[in-house]
Amino acid sequence: MAEGKQIRLFLIDGTFSGLVTAEIMNWTGHVFKGSRSELGRIYQREEAQRTGVYILLGDKSDGSPLAYIGESDNIASRLKQHAAKKSFWSEVVFVTSKDGNLTSAHARYIEAQLIQRAKEIGRIPLENGNEPTGVRICRKQMLRI
């Protein structure tokens, strides 16, 4: 039987529709959610300067949902590139590590797993042009993240 977990949400703007961070107690990960209209503020956030994985969420021109999954050693700089080249997205969610122990290899592995699972589930189509295979990392290492 799975154990219960406590999630701490911080509504930076006081509402869930604004910038939000989330942490699970006794987990080193850090989740951040924000809208494209708040990119200037997101770029300045400390967690956006870290290595992590991200999901861009938005709609196609016909109104159907679309997503893009990626990884970067600096989330903010990658989002700047996407802001200039990808117009479909309106929200971003990214995961980094509170203690800086998420490496590029970890991020590539997580990205590959997220893309694989998103395609298996098939709920929202991905705009990703490639399908990364990930990095072979011992499962024990991944459990420490």
Coordinates of C-alpha atoms in Angstrom, one line a residue:
M1 CA 0.0 0.0 0.0
A2 CA 1.3 3.4 -0.9
E3 CA 2.2 5.9 1.8
G4 CA 0.5 9.3 2.0
K5 CA 2.6 12.4 1.0
Q6 CA 2.3 16.0 1.9
I7 CA 2.5 18.5 -0.9
R8 CA 3.3 22.1 -0.1
L9 CA 2.0 24.7 -2.6
F10 CA 3.1 28.3 -2.6
L11 CA 0.9 30.6 -4.6
I12 CA 3.4 33.3 -5.4
D13 CA 0.7 35.7 -6.6
G14 CA -1.9 34.5 -4.1
T15 CA -4.0 32.6 -6.7
F16 CA -3.5 29.3 -8.5
S17 CA -3.8 31.0 -11.9
G18 CA -0.5 32.9 -11.1
L19 CA 3.0 31.6 -10.5
V20 CA 3.0 28.5 -8.3
T21 CA 5.7 26.3 -6.7
A22 CA 5.2 22.8 -5.3
E23 CA 7.3 20.6 -3.1
I24 CA 6.7 17.2 -1.7
M25 CA 8.0 16.8 1.8
N26 CA 11.2 14.6 2.0
W27 CA 11.8 15.0 -1.7
T28 CA 14.5 17.1 -3.3
G29 CA 12.5 18.0 -6.3
H30 CA 10.9 21.4 -6.9
V31 CA 8.0 22.0 -9.3
F32 CA 7.1 25.4 -10.8
K33 CA 4.1 26.5 -12.9
G34 CA 3.6 29.8 -14.7
S35 CA 2.1 31.4 -17.7
R36 CA 3.9 32.6 -20.8
S37 CA 2.7 36.1 -20.0
E38 CA 4.8 36.0 -16.8
L39 CA 8.1 35.0 -18.6
G40 CA 9.9 38.1 -17.4
R41 CA 9.3 37.1 -13.8
I42 CA 10.0 33.4 -14.4
Y43 CA 13.4 34.2 -16.0
Q44 CA 14.4 35.9 -12.7
R45 CA 13.4 33.0 -10.5
E46 CA 16.3 31.1 -8.9
E47 CA 14.8 27.7 -9.8
A48 CA 14.6 28.7 -13.5
Q49 CA 18.4 29.0 -13.6
R50 CA 18.8 25.3 -12.7
T51 CA 19.0 22.0 -14.6
G52 CA 15.6 20.4 -15.1
V53 CA 12.8 19.2 -17.3
Y54 CA 9.9 21.3 -18.6
I55 CA 6.6 20.9 -20.3
L56 CA 5.2 23.6 -22.5
L57 CA 1.4 23.5 -22.7
G58 CA -0.9 25.2 -25.2
D59 CA -3.2 24.8 -28.1
K60 CA -3.0 24.1 -31.8
S61 CA -4.6 26.6 -34.2
D62 CA -7.7 24.5 -34.2
G63 CA -8.0 24.8 -30.4
S64 CA -6.9 21.2 -29.6
P65 CA -4.3 20.7 -26.9
L66 CA -0.6 20.4 -27.7
A67 CA 2.5 20.0 -25.5
Y68 CA 6.3 20.0 -25.8
I69 CA 8.6 18.2 -23.4
G70 CA 12.3 19.2 -23.0
E71 CA 15.3 19.4 -20.7
S72 CA 17.9 22.0 -20.2
D73 CA 20.9 23.0 -17.9
N74 CA 19.3 26.4 -17.6
I75 CA 15.5 26.4 -17.9
A76 CA 15.3 30.2 -18.2
S77 CA 17.6 30.4 -21.2
R78 CA 15.8 27.5 -22.9
L79 CA 12.4 29.2 -22.3
K80 CA 13.7 32.3 -24.0
Q81 CA 14.5 30.3 -27.1
H82 CA 11.1 28.7 -27.1
A83 CA 9.4 32.1 -26.6
A84 CA 11.0 33.2 -29.9
K85 CA 10.3 30.1 -31.9
K86 CA 7.3 28.3 -30.5
S87 CA 4.0 30.2 -30.5
F88 CA 1.5 27.6 -29.4
W89 CA 2.3 27.5 -25.7
S90 CA 0.7 29.5 -23.0
E91 CA 1.9 27.7 -19.8
V92 CA 5.0 26.1 -18.6
V93 CA 5.6 23.5 -15.9
F94 CA 9.2 22.6 -14.9
V95 CA 10.9 20.4 -12.4
T96 CA 14.3 21.1 -10.9
S97 CA 16.1 20.0 -7.7
K98 CA 16.1 22.0 -4.5
D99 CA 19.7 20.9 -3.7
G100 CA 21.3 21.1 -7.2
N101 CA 21.7 17.3 -7.5
L102 CA 19.8 17.0 -10.7
T103 CA 22.4 16.6 -13.4
S104 CA 22.1 16.8 -17.2
A105 CA 22.1 13.0 -17.4
H106 CA 19.2 12.8 -15.0
A107 CA 17.3 15.5 -16.9
R108 CA 17.8 13.7 -20.2
Y109 CA 16.7 10.4 -18.7
I110 CA 13.5 12.0 -17.2
E111 CA 12.8 13.8 -20.5
A112 CA 13.0 10.5 -22.4
Q113 CA 10.7 8.8 -19.8
L114 CA 8.2 11.7 -19.9
I115 CA 8.0 11.7 -23.7
Q116 CA 7.7 7.9 -23.8
R117 CA 4.9 7.9 -21.3
A118 CA 3.1 10.8 -22.9
K119 CA 3.1 9.0 -26.2
E120 CA 1.9 5.7 -24.6
I121 CA -1.0 7.5 -22.9
G122 CA -1.8 9.6 -26.0
R123 CA -3.9 12.1 -24.2
I124 CA -2.2 15.2 -25.6
P125 CA -0.1 15.2 -28.8
L126 CA 3.5 16.3 -28.5
E127 CA 5.2 18.8 -30.8
N128 CA 8.6 17.2 -30.1
G129 CA 10.5 16.5 -33.3
N130 CA 12.8 13.8 -31.9
E131 CA 12.4 11.0 -29.5
P132 CA 15.3 10.9 -27.0
T133 CA 16.4 7.5 -25.8
G134 CA 17.6 8.9 -22.4
V135 CA 20.7 8.0 -20.6
R136 CA 21.1 4.6 -18.9
I137 CA 21.2 5.4 -15.2
C138 CA 21.0 2.9 -12.4
R139 CA 17.5 3.0 -10.9
K140 CA 19.0 3.5 -7.5
Q141 CA 20.5 6.8 -8.7
M142 CA 17.2 7.9 -10.0
L143 CA 15.4 7.2 -6.8
R144 CA 17.7 9.7 -5.0
I145 CA 16.3 12.6 -7.1

